[in-house]
Short mmCIF file of C-alpha atoms in Angstrom, two decimals:
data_model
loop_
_atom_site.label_atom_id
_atom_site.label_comp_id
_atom_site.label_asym_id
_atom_site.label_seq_id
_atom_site.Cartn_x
_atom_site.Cartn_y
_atom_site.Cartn_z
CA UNK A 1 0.00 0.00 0.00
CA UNK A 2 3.34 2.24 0.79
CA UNK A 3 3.86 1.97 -3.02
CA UNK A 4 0.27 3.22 -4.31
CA UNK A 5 0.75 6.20 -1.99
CA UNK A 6 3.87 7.17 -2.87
CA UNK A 7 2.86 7.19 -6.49
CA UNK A 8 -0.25 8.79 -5.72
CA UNK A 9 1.36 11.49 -3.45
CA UNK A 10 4.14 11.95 -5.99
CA UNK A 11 1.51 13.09 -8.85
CA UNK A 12 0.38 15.70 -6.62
CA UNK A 13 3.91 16.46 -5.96
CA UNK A 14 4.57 17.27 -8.96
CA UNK A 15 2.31 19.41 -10.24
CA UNK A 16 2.86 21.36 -7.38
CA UNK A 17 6.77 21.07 -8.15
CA UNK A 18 6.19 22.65 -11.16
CA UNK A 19 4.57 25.56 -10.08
CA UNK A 20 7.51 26.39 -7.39
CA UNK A 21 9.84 25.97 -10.35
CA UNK A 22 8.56 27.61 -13.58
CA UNK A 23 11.20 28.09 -16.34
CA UNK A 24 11.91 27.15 -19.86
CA UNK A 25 14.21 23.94 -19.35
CA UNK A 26 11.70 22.46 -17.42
CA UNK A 27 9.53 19.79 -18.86
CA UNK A 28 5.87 21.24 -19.82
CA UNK A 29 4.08 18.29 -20.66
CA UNK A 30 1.48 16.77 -17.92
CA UNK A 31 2.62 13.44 -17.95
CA UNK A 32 6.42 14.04 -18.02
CA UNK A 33 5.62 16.26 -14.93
CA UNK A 34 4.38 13.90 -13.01
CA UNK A 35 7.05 10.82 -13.58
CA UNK A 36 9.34 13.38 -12.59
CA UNK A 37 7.18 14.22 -9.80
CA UNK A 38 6.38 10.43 -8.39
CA UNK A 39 10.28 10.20 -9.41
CA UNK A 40 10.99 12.91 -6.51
CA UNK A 41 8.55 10.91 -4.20
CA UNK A 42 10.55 8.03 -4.04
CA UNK A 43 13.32 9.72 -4.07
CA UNK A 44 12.56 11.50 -0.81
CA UNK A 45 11.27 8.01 0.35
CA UNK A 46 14.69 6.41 -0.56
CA UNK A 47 16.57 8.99 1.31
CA UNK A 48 14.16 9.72 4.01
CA UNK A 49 14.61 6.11 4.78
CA UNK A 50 17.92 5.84 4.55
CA UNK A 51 18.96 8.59 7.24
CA UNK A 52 16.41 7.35 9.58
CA UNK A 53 13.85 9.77 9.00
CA UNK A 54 11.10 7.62 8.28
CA UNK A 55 10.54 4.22 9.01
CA UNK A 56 11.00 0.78 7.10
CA UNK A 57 7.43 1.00 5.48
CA UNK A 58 6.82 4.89 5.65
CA UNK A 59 7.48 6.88 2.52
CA UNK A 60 7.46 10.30 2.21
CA UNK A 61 4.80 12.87 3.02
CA UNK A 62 3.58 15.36 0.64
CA UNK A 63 6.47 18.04 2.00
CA UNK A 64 9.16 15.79 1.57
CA UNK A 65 8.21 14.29 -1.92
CA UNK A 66 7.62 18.47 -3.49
CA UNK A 67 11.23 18.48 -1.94
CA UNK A 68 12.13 15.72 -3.85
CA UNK A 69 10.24 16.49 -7.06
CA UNK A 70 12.11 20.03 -7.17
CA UNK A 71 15.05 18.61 -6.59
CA UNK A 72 14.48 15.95 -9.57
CA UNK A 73 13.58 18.99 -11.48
CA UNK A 74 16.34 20.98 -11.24
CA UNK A 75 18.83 17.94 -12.36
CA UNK A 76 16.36 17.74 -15.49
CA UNK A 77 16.65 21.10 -16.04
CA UNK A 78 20.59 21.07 -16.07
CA UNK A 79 20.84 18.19 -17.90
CA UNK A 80 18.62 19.75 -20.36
CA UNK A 81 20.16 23.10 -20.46
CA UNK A 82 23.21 20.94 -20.95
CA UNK A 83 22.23 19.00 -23.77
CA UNK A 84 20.31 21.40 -26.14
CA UNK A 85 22.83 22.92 -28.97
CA UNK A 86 23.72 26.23 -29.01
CA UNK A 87 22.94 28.08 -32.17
#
């Protein structure tokens, strides 16, 4: 059931990622959002987890996986910026 939420809390996540973190490198389609969003949930989840801030079974809350989603964002954006050609 941890799973489901995640994914379900990392949809919401986000969306609302993307509206902390407008910009041009950033992806603009719905669905690419939200990978990247549920992406940043487990993510969050992973490394909530892994310094004890959460339990075996707990994921991330909704705080933590917007966290997580911006911070997945803001890779894809440099990686982005990185790879379009200059004209």
């Amino acid at each position: 059931m941890s799973f489901i939420w995640t994914i379900l809390i990392g949809l919401v996540a986000g969306v609302i990622a993307k509206f902390i973190m407008p910009g041009d490198n950033e992806p603009s389609g719905f669905i690419l959002t939200t990978i990247l969003g549920i992406v940043g949930a487990f993510v969050a989840t992973f490394l909530g987890q892994a310094l004890g801030w959460y339990g075996p079974n707990e994921g991330a809350g909704l705080i933590g996986a917007v966290i997580g989603a911006v911070l997945v964002l803001a890779i894809w954006g440099m990686i982005s910026r990185r790879s379009r050609p200059t004209a």
